[in-house]
mmCIF file of N, CA, C and O in Angstrom:
data_model
loop_
_atom_site.group_PDB
_atom_site.id
_atom_site.type_symbol
_atom_site.label_atom_id
_atom_site.label_comp_id
_atom_site.label_asym_id
_atom_site.label_seq_id
_atom_site.Cartn_x
_atom_site.Cartn_y
_atom_site.Cartn_z
ATOM 1 N N UNK A 1 63.351 76.298 70.349
ATOM 2 C CA UNK A 1 62.792 77.477 70.979
ATOM 3 C C UNK A 1 63.552 78.696 70.489
ATOM 4 O O UNK A 1 64.761 78.785 70.639
ATOM 5 N N UNK A 2 62.842 79.641 69.905
ATOM 6 C CA UNK A 2 63.438 80.882 69.415
ATOM 7 C C UNK A 2 63.264 81.974 70.459
ATOM 8 O O UNK A 2 62.165 82.210 70.934
ATOM 9 N N UNK A 3 64.360 82.627 70.778
ATOM 10 C CA UNK A 3 64.316 83.730 71.726
ATOM 11 C C UNK A 3 64.790 84.973 71.012
ATOM 12 O O UNK A 3 65.871 84.990 70.422
ATOM 13 N N UNK A 4 63.933 85.988 71.019
ATOM 14 C CA UNK A 4 64.304 87.232 70.368
ATOM 15 C C UNK A 4 65.007 88.132 71.368
ATOM 16 O O UNK A 4 64.604 88.224 72.521
ATOM 17 N N UNK A 5 66.062 88.795 70.947
ATOM 18 C CA UNK A 5 66.734 89.739 71.853
ATOM 19 C C UNK A 5 65.819 90.914 72.169
ATOM 20 O O UNK A 5 65.027 91.339 71.329
ATOM 21 N N UNK A 6 65.923 91.374 73.366
ATOM 22 C CA UNK A 6 65.116 92.509 73.802
ATOM 23 C C UNK A 6 65.923 93.767 73.576
ATOM 24 O O UNK A 6 67.063 93.886 74.010
ATOM 25 N N UNK A 7 65.319 94.694 72.897
ATOM 26 C CA UNK A 7 65.972 95.966 72.621
ATOM 27 C C UNK A 7 65.523 96.967 73.673
ATOM 28 O O UNK A 7 64.339 97.248 73.811
ATOM 29 N N UNK A 8 66.456 97.494 74.458
ATOM 30 C CA UNK A 8 66.119 98.434 75.525
ATOM 31 C C UNK A 8 66.339 99.880 75.099
ATOM 32 O O UNK A 8 66.326 100.779 75.895
ATOM 33 N N UNK A 9 66.545 100.103 73.818
ATOM 34 C CA UNK A 9 66.764 101.458 73.328
ATOM 35 C C UNK A 9 65.486 102.270 73.451
ATOM 36 O O UNK A 9 64.395 101.782 73.223
ATOM 37 N N UNK A 10 65.611 103.521 73.804
ATOM 38 C CA UNK A 10 64.448 104.389 73.926
ATOM 39 C C UNK A 10 63.938 104.826 72.556
ATOM 40 O O UNK A 10 62.822 105.296 72.421
ATOM 41 N N UNK A 11 64.749 104.650 71.515
ATOM 42 C CA UNK A 11 64.349 105.052 70.168
ATOM 43 C C UNK A 11 63.365 104.064 69.547
ATOM 44 O O UNK A 11 62.597 104.413 68.668
ATOM 45 N N UNK A 12 63.407 102.830 69.987
ATOM 46 C CA UNK A 12 62.558 101.802 69.390
ATOM 47 C C UNK A 12 61.440 101.451 70.364
ATOM 48 O O UNK A 12 61.697 100.992 71.471
ATOM 49 N N UNK A 13 60.176 101.673 69.972
ATOM 50 C CA UNK A 13 59.076 101.334 70.869
ATOM 51 C C UNK A 13 58.938 99.817 70.995
ATOM 52 O O UNK A 13 59.296 99.078 70.083
ATOM 53 N N UNK A 14 58.414 99.325 72.104
ATOM 54 C CA UNK A 14 58.213 97.895 72.247
ATOM 55 C C UNK A 14 57.214 97.404 71.202
ATOM 56 O O UNK A 14 56.291 98.121 70.829
ATOM 57 N N UNK A 15 57.406 96.178 70.755
ATOM 58 C CA UNK A 15 56.584 95.651 69.672
ATOM 59 C C UNK A 15 55.161 95.337 70.105
ATOM 60 O O UNK A 15 54.255 95.358 69.304
ATOM 61 N N UNK A 16 54.950 95.050 71.372
ATOM 62 C CA UNK A 16 53.604 94.657 71.798
ATOM 63 C C UNK A 16 52.739 95.853 72.172
ATOM 64 O O UNK A 16 51.622 95.689 72.626
ATOM 65 N N UNK A 17 53.227 97.070 71.987
ATOM 66 C CA UNK A 17 52.439 98.260 72.244
ATOM 67 C C UNK A 17 52.416 98.700 73.700
ATOM 68 O O UNK A 17 51.724 99.640 74.040
ATOM 69 N N UNK A 18 53.161 98.042 74.555
ATOM 70 C CA UNK A 18 53.188 98.402 75.975
ATOM 71 C C UNK A 18 54.263 99.465 76.170
ATOM 72 O O UNK A 18 55.389 99.316 75.711
ATOM 73 N N UNK A 19 53.906 100.545 76.839
ATOM 74 C CA UNK A 19 54.884 101.584 77.140
ATOM 75 C C UNK A 19 55.675 101.169 78.374
ATOM 76 O O UNK A 19 55.100 100.783 79.389
ATOM 77 N N UNK A 20 56.965 101.253 78.268
ATOM 78 C CA UNK A 20 57.822 100.931 79.397
ATOM 79 C C UNK A 20 58.259 102.225 80.072
ATOM 80 O O UNK A 20 58.578 103.204 79.407
ATOM 81 N N UNK A 21 58.279 102.204 81.383
ATOM 82 C CA UNK A 21 58.777 103.359 82.128
ATOM 83 C C UNK A 21 60.291 103.292 82.183
ATOM 84 O O UNK A 21 60.869 102.202 82.274
ATOM 85 N N UNK A 22 60.947 104.427 82.137
ATOM 86 C CA UNK A 22 62.405 104.399 82.253
ATOM 87 C C UNK A 22 62.799 103.922 83.657
ATOM 88 O O UNK A 22 62.093 104.160 84.631
ATOM 89 N N UNK A 23 63.907 103.236 83.707
ATOM 90 C CA UNK A 23 64.394 102.760 85.002
ATOM 91 C C UNK A 23 64.862 103.945 85.831
ATOM 92 O O UNK A 23 65.515 104.853 85.320
ATOM 93 N N UNK A 24 64.520 103.903 87.098
ATOM 94 C CA UNK A 24 65.043 104.924 88.002
ATOM 95 C C UNK A 24 66.085 104.267 88.890
ATOM 96 O O UNK A 24 65.871 103.178 89.408
ATOM 97 N N UNK A 25 67.192 104.909 88.975
ATOM 98 C CA UNK A 25 68.271 104.402 89.800
ATOM 99 C C UNK A 25 68.291 105.234 91.071
ATOM 100 O O UNK A 25 68.452 106.453 91.029
ATOM 101 N N UNK A 26 68.078 104.545 92.183
ATOM 102 C CA UNK A 26 68.091 105.256 93.461
ATOM 103 C C UNK A 26 69.522 105.355 93.966
ATOM 104 O O UNK A 26 70.236 104.365 94.014
ATOM 105 N N UNK A 27 69.901 106.551 94.293
ATOM 106 C CA UNK A 27 71.229 106.763 94.844
ATOM 107 C C UNK A 27 71.081 106.960 96.343
ATOM 108 O O UNK A 27 70.342 107.828 96.786
ATOM 109 N N UNK A 28 71.789 106.135 97.076
ATOM 110 C CA UNK A 28 71.768 106.307 98.522
ATOM 111 C C UNK A 28 72.971 107.146 98.921
ATOM 112 O O UNK A 28 74.077 106.935 98.433
ATOM 113 N N UNK A 29 72.721 108.094 99.766
ATOM 114 C CA UNK A 29 73.806 108.960 100.215
ATOM 115 C C UNK A 29 74.533 108.293 101.365
ATOM 116 O O UNK A 29 73.934 107.620 102.191
ATOM 117 N N UNK A 30 75.827 108.515 101.407
ATOM 118 C CA UNK A 30 76.606 108.014 102.528
ATOM 119 C C UNK A 30 76.240 108.843 103.755
ATOM 120 O O UNK A 30 76.018 110.055 103.646
ATOM 121 N N UNK A 31 76.193 108.202 104.924
ATOM 122 C CA UNK A 31 75.875 108.978 106.122
ATOM 123 C C UNK A 31 77.002 109.965 106.426
ATOM 124 O O UNK A 31 78.160 109.711 106.095
ATOM 125 N N UNK A 32 76.653 111.085 107.046
ATOM 126 C CA UNK A 32 77.702 112.060 107.370
ATOM 127 C C UNK A 32 78.673 111.483 108.398
ATOM 128 O O UNK A 32 78.300 110.652 109.220
ATOM 129 N N UNK A 33 79.898 111.936 108.322
ATOM 130 C CA UNK A 33 80.920 111.486 109.266
ATOM 131 C C UNK A 33 81.194 112.593 110.279
ATOM 132 O O UNK A 33 80.981 113.770 110.015
ATOM 133 N N UNK A 34 81.690 112.165 111.435
ATOM 134 C CA UNK A 34 81.953 113.091 112.531
ATOM 135 C C UNK A 34 83.380 112.915 113.023
ATOM 136 O O UNK A 34 83.862 111.799 113.177
ATOM 137 N N UNK A 35 84.027 114.057 113.270
ATOM 138 C CA UNK A 35 85.380 114.061 113.817
ATOM 139 C C UNK A 35 85.281 113.999 115.335
ATOM 140 O O UNK A 35 84.502 114.730 115.940
ATOM 141 N N UNK A 36 86.085 113.133 115.949
ATOM 142 C CA UNK A 36 86.195 113.097 117.402
ATOM 143 C C UNK A 36 87.457 113.872 117.759
ATOM 144 O O UNK A 36 88.533 113.624 117.210
ATOM 145 N N UNK A 37 87.302 114.845 118.662
ATOM 146 C CA UNK A 37 88.398 115.744 119.026
ATOM 147 C C UNK A 37 88.738 115.616 120.503
ATOM 148 O O UNK A 37 87.838 115.512 121.346
ATOM 149 N N UNK A 38 90.023 115.653 120.814
ATOM 150 C CA UNK A 38 90.483 115.761 122.196
ATOM 151 C C UNK A 38 90.963 117.187 122.400
ATOM 152 O O UNK A 38 91.643 117.747 121.534
ATOM 153 N N UNK A 39 90.600 117.760 123.541
ATOM 154 C CA UNK A 39 90.972 119.144 123.853
ATOM 155 C C UNK A 39 92.018 119.165 124.956
ATOM 156 O O UNK A 39 91.972 118.370 125.890
ATOM 157 N N UNK A 40 92.919 120.090 124.857
ATOM 158 C CA UNK A 40 93.982 120.227 125.851
ATOM 159 C C UNK A 40 93.455 120.867 127.126
ATOM 160 O O UNK A 40 92.537 121.684 127.102
ATOM 161 N N UNK A 41 94.025 120.463 128.240
ATOM 162 C CA UNK A 41 93.800 121.157 129.510
ATOM 163 C C UNK A 41 95.128 121.143 130.267
ATOM 164 O O UNK A 41 96.069 120.474 129.861
ATOM 165 N N UNK A 42 95.184 121.898 131.349
ATOM 166 C CA UNK A 42 96.453 122.017 132.085
ATOM 167 C C UNK A 42 96.596 121.002 133.207
ATOM 168 O O UNK A 42 97.545 121.079 133.981
ATOM 169 N N UNK A 43 95.667 120.058 133.313
ATOM 170 C CA UNK A 43 95.659 119.162 134.465
ATOM 171 C C UNK A 43 95.789 117.678 134.118
ATOM 172 O O UNK A 43 96.362 116.918 134.899
ATOM 173 N N UNK A 44 95.250 117.244 133.006
ATOM 174 C CA UNK A 44 95.296 115.824 132.653
ATOM 175 C C UNK A 44 96.718 115.436 132.265
ATOM 176 O O UNK A 44 97.314 116.057 131.380
ATOM 177 N N UNK A 45 97.284 114.411 132.907
ATOM 178 C CA UNK A 45 98.652 113.989 132.577
ATOM 179 C C UNK A 45 98.763 113.479 131.138
ATOM 180 O O UNK A 45 97.836 112.856 130.602
ATOM 181 N N UNK A 46 99.890 113.742 130.534
ATOM 182 C CA UNK A 46 100.129 113.313 129.163
ATOM 183 C C UNK A 46 100.025 111.795 129.022
ATOM 184 O O UNK A 46 99.517 111.290 128.016
ATOM 185 N N UNK A 47 100.507 111.070 130.022
ATOM 186 C CA UNK A 47 100.462 109.604 129.984
ATOM 187 C C UNK A 47 99.018 109.104 129.954
ATOM 188 O O UNK A 47 98.716 108.096 129.312
ATOM 189 N N UNK A 48 98.117 109.814 130.626
ATOM 190 C CA UNK A 48 96.707 109.426 130.632
ATOM 191 C C UNK A 48 96.100 109.630 129.243
ATOM 192 O O UNK A 48 95.329 108.788 128.769
ATOM 193 N N UNK A 49 96.470 110.705 128.584
ATOM 194 C CA UNK A 49 95.968 110.968 127.233
ATOM 195 C C UNK A 49 96.462 109.877 126.279
ATOM 196 O O UNK A 49 95.685 109.353 125.465
ATOM 197 N N UNK A 50 97.719 109.491 126.391
ATOM 198 C CA UNK A 50 98.266 108.412 125.563
ATOM 199 C C UNK A 50 97.489 107.129 125.830
ATOM 200 O O UNK A 50 97.102 106.409 124.896
ATOM 201 N N UNK A 51 97.215 106.841 127.086
ATOM 202 C CA UNK A 51 96.450 105.647 127.455
ATOM 203 C C UNK A 51 95.050 105.673 126.830
ATOM 204 O O UNK A 51 94.582 104.660 126.302
ATOM 205 N N UNK A 52 94.392 106.827 126.881
ATOM 206 C CA UNK A 52 93.055 106.989 126.277
ATOM 207 C C UNK A 52 93.115 106.667 124.782
ATOM 208 O O UNK A 52 92.269 105.946 124.249
ATOM 209 N N UNK A 53 94.109 107.205 124.103
ATOM 210 C CA UNK A 53 94.232 107.012 122.656
ATOM 211 C C UNK A 53 94.497 105.549 122.302
ATOM 212 O O UNK A 53 93.965 105.038 121.314
ATOM 213 N N UNK A 54 95.298 104.886 123.104
ATOM 214 C CA UNK A 54 95.565 103.469 122.861
ATOM 215 C C UNK A 54 94.323 102.621 123.153
ATOM 216 O O UNK A 54 93.963 101.740 122.371
ATOM 217 N N UNK A 55 93.681 102.900 124.271
ATOM 218 C CA UNK A 55 92.561 102.074 124.727
ATOM 219 C C UNK A 55 91.293 102.248 123.879
ATOM 220 O O UNK A 55 90.672 101.283 123.475
ATOM 221 N N UNK A 56 90.889 103.483 123.637
ATOM 222 C CA UNK A 56 89.609 103.736 122.980
ATOM 223 C C UNK A 56 89.698 103.955 121.467
ATOM 224 O O UNK A 56 88.690 103.863 120.776
ATOM 225 N N UNK A 57 90.894 104.253 120.976
ATOM 226 C CA UNK A 57 91.032 104.515 119.545
ATOM 227 C C UNK A 57 91.973 103.531 118.859
ATOM 228 O O UNK A 57 92.251 103.665 117.675
ATOM 229 N N UNK A 58 92.483 102.563 119.609
ATOM 230 C CA UNK A 58 93.296 101.491 119.035
ATOM 231 C C UNK A 58 94.608 101.946 118.424
ATOM 232 O O UNK A 58 95.121 101.309 117.511
ATOM 233 N N UNK A 59 95.150 103.037 118.930
ATOM 234 C CA UNK A 59 96.404 103.557 118.371
ATOM 235 C C UNK A 59 97.602 102.842 118.973
ATOM 236 O O UNK A 59 97.561 102.375 120.110
ATOM 237 N N UNK A 60 98.676 102.799 118.193
ATOM 238 C CA UNK A 60 99.942 102.295 118.715
ATOM 239 C C UNK A 60 100.485 103.335 119.699
ATOM 240 O O UNK A 60 100.042 104.491 119.713
ATOM 241 N N UNK A 61 101.464 102.926 120.487
ATOM 242 C CA UNK A 61 102.064 103.847 121.459
ATOM 243 C C UNK A 61 102.670 105.065 120.758
ATOM 244 O O UNK A 61 102.515 106.200 121.224
ATOM 245 N N UNK A 62 103.343 104.837 119.631
ATOM 246 C CA UNK A 62 103.967 105.953 118.901
ATOM 247 C C UNK A 62 102.931 106.915 118.332
ATOM 248 O O UNK A 62 103.083 108.138 118.433
ATOM 249 N N UNK A 63 101.879 106.365 117.724
ATOM 250 C CA UNK A 63 100.823 107.215 117.160
ATOM 251 C C UNK A 63 100.119 107.996 118.268
ATOM 252 O O UNK A 63 99.849 109.196 118.123
ATOM 253 N N UNK A 64 99.834 107.318 119.378
ATOM 254 C CA UNK A 64 99.162 107.976 120.503
ATOM 255 C C UNK A 64 100.027 109.097 121.075
ATOM 256 O O UNK A 64 99.518 110.174 121.402
ATOM 257 N N UNK A 65 101.311 108.862 121.162
ATOM 258 C CA UNK A 65 102.224 109.890 121.681
ATOM 259 C C UNK A 65 102.240 111.108 120.748
ATOM 260 O O UNK A 65 102.216 112.254 121.207
ATOM 261 N N UNK A 66 102.253 110.859 119.446
ATOM 262 C CA UNK A 66 102.238 111.965 118.476
ATOM 263 C C UNK A 66 100.958 112.786 118.555
ATOM 264 O O UNK A 66 100.996 114.024 118.542
ATOM 265 N N UNK A 67 99.811 112.119 118.663
ATOM 266 C CA UNK A 67 98.530 112.836 118.788
ATOM 267 C C UNK A 67 98.492 113.608 120.103
ATOM 268 O O UNK A 67 98.034 114.755 120.148
ATOM 269 N N UNK A 68 98.973 112.986 121.180
ATOM 270 C CA UNK A 68 98.996 113.667 122.483
ATOM 271 C C UNK A 68 99.813 114.960 122.388
ATOM 272 O O UNK A 68 99.411 115.996 122.918
ATOM 273 N N UNK A 69 100.946 114.910 121.697
ATOM 274 C CA UNK A 69 101.766 116.117 121.546
ATOM 275 C C UNK A 69 101.035 117.172 120.716
ATOM 276 O O UNK A 69 101.137 118.367 121.005
ATOM 277 N N UNK A 70 100.289 116.752 119.710
ATOM 278 C CA UNK A 70 99.496 117.692 118.915
ATOM 279 C C UNK A 70 98.451 118.369 119.791
ATOM 280 O O UNK A 70 98.266 119.592 119.719
ATOM 281 N N UNK A 71 97.766 117.588 120.624
ATOM 282 C CA UNK A 71 96.770 118.149 121.548
ATOM 283 C C UNK A 71 97.450 119.156 122.464
ATOM 284 O O UNK A 71 96.950 120.268 122.679
ATOM 285 N N UNK A 72 98.598 118.789 122.990
ATOM 286 C CA UNK A 72 99.326 119.652 123.934
ATOM 287 C C UNK A 72 99.800 120.944 123.271
ATOM 288 O O UNK A 72 99.673 122.027 123.855
ATOM 289 N N UNK A 73 100.305 120.851 122.045
ATOM 290 C CA UNK A 73 100.875 122.022 121.376
ATOM 291 C C UNK A 73 99.820 122.909 120.712
ATOM 292 O O UNK A 73 99.922 124.128 120.763
ATOM 293 N N UNK A 74 98.815 122.300 120.094
ATOM 294 C CA UNK A 74 97.833 123.066 119.317
ATOM 295 C C UNK A 74 96.518 123.295 120.053
ATOM 296 O O UNK A 74 95.670 124.042 119.577
ATOM 297 N N UNK A 75 96.331 122.606 121.181
ATOM 298 C CA UNK A 75 95.111 122.804 121.948
ATOM 299 C C UNK A 75 94.018 121.793 121.663
ATOM 300 O O UNK A 75 93.110 121.614 122.454
ATOM 301 N N UNK A 76 94.110 121.128 120.523
ATOM 302 C CA UNK A 76 93.155 120.060 120.189
ATOM 303 C C UNK A 76 93.697 119.255 119.029
ATOM 304 O O UNK A 76 94.608 119.681 118.328
ATOM 305 N N UNK A 77 93.116 118.068 118.842
ATOM 306 C CA UNK A 77 93.494 117.222 117.706
ATOM 307 C C UNK A 77 92.338 116.306 117.364
ATOM 308 O O UNK A 77 91.573 115.889 118.237
ATOM 309 N N UNK A 78 92.212 115.999 116.084
ATOM 310 C CA UNK A 78 91.242 115.011 115.629
ATOM 311 C C UNK A 78 91.856 113.652 115.897
ATOM 312 O O UNK A 78 92.979 113.361 115.479
ATOM 313 N N UNK A 79 91.115 112.808 116.624
ATOM 314 C CA UNK A 79 91.632 111.484 116.955
ATOM 315 C C UNK A 79 90.952 110.374 116.168
ATOM 316 O O UNK A 79 91.347 109.219 116.257
ATOM 317 N N UNK A 80 89.933 110.725 115.398
ATOM 318 C CA UNK A 80 89.268 109.739 114.555
ATOM 319 C C UNK A 80 88.073 110.346 113.856
ATOM 320 O O UNK A 80 87.566 111.391 114.280
ATOM 321 N N UNK A 81 87.630 109.681 112.803
ATOM 322 C CA UNK A 81 86.450 110.110 112.049
ATOM 323 C C UNK A 81 85.539 108.888 111.927
ATOM 324 O O UNK A 81 85.970 107.831 111.452
ATOM 325 N N UNK A 82 84.289 109.054 112.372
ATOM 326 C CA UNK A 82 83.368 107.921 112.478
ATOM 327 C C UNK A 82 81.953 108.343 112.087
ATOM 328 O O UNK A 82 81.653 109.520 111.967
ATOM 329 N N UNK A 83 81.085 107.339 111.985
ATOM 330 C CA UNK A 83 79.663 107.623 111.832
ATOM 331 C C UNK A 83 79.188 108.280 113.129
ATOM 332 O O UNK A 83 79.868 108.214 114.163
ATOM 333 N N UNK A 84 78.010 108.880 113.101
ATOM 334 C CA UNK A 84 77.496 109.605 114.263
ATOM 335 C C UNK A 84 77.443 108.726 115.506
ATOM 336 O O UNK A 84 77.898 109.125 116.586
ATOM 337 N N UNK A 85 76.897 107.529 115.374
ATOM 338 C CA UNK A 85 76.718 106.657 116.533
ATOM 339 C C UNK A 85 78.052 106.237 117.141
ATOM 340 O O UNK A 85 78.206 106.233 118.361
ATOM 341 N N UNK A 86 79.009 105.896 116.300
ATOM 342 C CA UNK A 86 80.309 105.469 116.815
ATOM 343 C C UNK A 86 81.037 106.645 117.439
ATOM 344 O O UNK A 86 81.627 106.518 118.521
ATOM 345 N N UNK A 87 80.997 107.809 116.800
ATOM 346 C CA UNK A 87 81.651 109.000 117.360
ATOM 347 C C UNK A 87 81.050 109.341 118.720
ATOM 348 O O UNK A 87 81.780 109.635 119.676
ATOM 349 N N UNK A 88 79.740 109.286 118.804
ATOM 350 C CA UNK A 88 79.060 109.593 120.069
ATOM 351 C C UNK A 88 79.467 108.604 121.167
ATOM 352 O O UNK A 88 79.718 108.997 122.311
ATOM 353 N N UNK A 89 79.580 107.343 120.808
ATOM 354 C CA UNK A 89 79.992 106.319 121.768
ATOM 355 C C UNK A 89 81.418 106.562 122.236
ATOM 356 O O UNK A 89 81.713 106.476 123.436
ATOM 357 N N UNK A 90 82.317 106.871 121.314
ATOM 358 C CA UNK A 90 83.719 107.138 121.675
ATOM 359 C C UNK A 90 83.816 108.332 122.625
ATOM 360 O O UNK A 90 84.540 108.279 123.625
ATOM 361 N N UNK A 91 83.099 109.404 122.323
ATOM 362 C CA UNK A 91 83.115 110.593 123.183
ATOM 363 C C UNK A 91 82.622 110.231 124.584
ATOM 364 O O UNK A 91 83.244 110.597 125.591
ATOM 365 N N UNK A 92 81.537 109.500 124.668
ATOM 366 C CA UNK A 92 80.974 109.112 125.960
ATOM 367 C C UNK A 92 81.949 108.230 126.735
ATOM 368 O O UNK A 92 82.160 108.435 127.937
ATOM 369 N N UNK A 93 82.560 107.267 126.061
ATOM 370 C CA UNK A 93 83.518 106.379 126.724
ATOM 371 C C UNK A 93 84.693 107.163 127.288
ATOM 372 O O UNK A 93 85.103 106.949 128.441
ATOM 373 N N UNK A 94 85.247 108.062 126.480
ATOM 374 C CA UNK A 94 86.407 108.844 126.920
ATOM 375 C C UNK A 94 86.028 109.744 128.096
ATOM 376 O O UNK A 94 86.740 109.799 129.107
ATOM 377 N N UNK A 95 84.910 110.436 127.986
ATOM 378 C CA UNK A 95 84.490 111.350 129.055
ATOM 379 C C UNK A 95 84.207 110.594 130.354
ATOM 380 O O UNK A 95 84.630 111.028 131.431
ATOM 381 N N UNK A 96 83.517 109.464 130.261
ATOM 382 C CA UNK A 96 83.232 108.665 131.456
ATOM 383 C C UNK A 96 84.518 108.146 132.100
ATOM 384 O O UNK A 96 84.675 108.203 133.312
ATOM 385 N N UNK A 97 85.421 107.652 131.289
ATOM 386 C CA UNK A 97 86.682 107.115 131.795
ATOM 387 C C UNK A 97 87.517 108.219 132.455
ATOM 388 O O UNK A 97 88.106 108.019 133.523
ATOM 389 N N UNK A 98 87.559 109.379 131.827
ATOM 390 C CA UNK A 98 88.317 110.503 132.406
ATOM 391 C C UNK A 98 87.717 110.920 133.747
ATOM 392 O O UNK A 98 88.452 111.160 134.716
ATOM 393 N N UNK A 99 86.394 110.988 133.828
ATOM 394 C CA UNK A 99 85.744 111.379 135.095
ATOM 395 C C UNK A 99 86.004 110.355 136.198
ATOM 396 O O UNK A 99 86.268 110.708 137.335
ATOM 397 N N UNK A 100 85.907 109.065 135.828
ATOM 398 C CA UNK A 100 86.165 108.005 136.825
ATOM 399 C C UNK A 100 87.591 108.084 137.357
ATOM 400 O O UNK A 100 87.860 107.689 138.485
ATOM 401 N N UNK A 101 88.502 108.589 136.535
ATOM 402 C CA UNK A 101 89.898 108.721 136.950
ATOM 403 C C UNK A 101 90.228 110.135 137.419
ATOM 404 O O UNK A 101 91.396 110.486 137.559
ATOM 405 N N UNK A 102 89.194 110.936 137.604
ATOM 406 C CA UNK A 102 89.294 112.289 138.152
ATOM 407 C C UNK A 102 90.184 113.222 137.326
ATOM 408 O O UNK A 102 90.995 113.970 137.862
ATOM 409 N N UNK A 103 89.980 113.153 135.999
ATOM 410 C CA UNK A 103 90.696 114.052 135.097
ATOM 411 C C UNK A 103 89.674 114.897 134.339
ATOM 412 O O UNK A 103 88.621 114.404 133.948
ATOM 413 N N UNK A 104 89.987 116.170 134.096
ATOM 414 C CA UNK A 104 89.044 117.058 133.400
ATOM 415 C C UNK A 104 89.134 116.990 131.870
ATOM 416 O O UNK A 104 88.642 117.886 131.186
ATOM 417 N N UNK A 105 89.734 115.947 131.339
ATOM 418 C CA UNK A 105 89.909 115.815 129.896
ATOM 419 C C UNK A 105 88.582 116.002 129.171
ATOM 420 O O UNK A 105 87.563 115.458 129.567
ATOM 421 N N UNK A 106 88.611 116.775 128.096
ATOM 422 C CA UNK A 106 87.415 117.028 127.291
ATOM 423 C C UNK A 106 87.552 116.346 125.936
ATOM 424 O O UNK A 106 88.602 116.428 125.285
ATOM 425 N N UNK A 107 86.487 115.696 125.535
ATOM 426 C CA UNK A 107 86.414 115.045 124.227
ATOM 427 C C UNK A 107 85.091 115.452 123.618
ATOM 428 O O UNK A 107 84.062 115.465 124.293
ATOM 429 N N UNK A 108 85.112 115.803 122.343
ATOM 430 C CA UNK A 108 83.893 116.261 121.685
ATOM 431 C C UNK A 108 83.864 115.752 120.251
ATOM 432 O O UNK A 108 84.833 115.138 119.785
ATOM 433 N N UNK A 109 82.777 116.005 119.562
ATOM 434 C CA UNK A 109 82.663 115.612 118.159
ATOM 435 C C UNK A 109 82.032 116.728 117.362
ATOM 436 O O UNK A 109 81.293 117.542 117.903
ATOM 437 N N UNK A 110 82.368 116.777 116.072
ATOM 438 C CA UNK A 110 81.746 117.754 115.176
ATOM 439 C C UNK A 110 81.646 117.144 113.798
ATOM 440 O O UNK A 110 82.439 116.258 113.433
ATOM 441 N N UNK A 111 80.684 117.609 113.049
ATOM 442 C CA UNK A 111 80.452 117.098 111.701
ATOM 443 C C UNK A 111 81.644 117.418 110.818
ATOM 444 O O UNK A 111 82.200 118.511 110.880
ATOM 445 N N UNK A 112 82.043 116.432 110.016
ATOM 446 C CA UNK A 112 83.214 116.621 109.157
ATOM 447 C C UNK A 112 82.886 117.550 108.003
ATOM 448 O O UNK A 112 81.830 117.574 107.465
#
């Protein structure tokens, strides 16, 4: 059985007279990412903020303490970057948990 190599060069027309369409490569865009932010207030205890960061964002105690200090000193901090659905879920979880514990902690998200 003889097999002839197929030439895919655009300079050489196909031998059987059939015109081939050029291949189109579809590029899929990555979904946009969203920053989840914690905002400072004068009422939520620092220990509660550390607990939130450990519980909902999986941070170590040291990392959570550092982010909490950033929130306290600068007024806000990015605590994670996620897809829209995950960021929205994290914000909702934090806000619900803070309300259940009677703290005015604010958590929000914005497009990166």
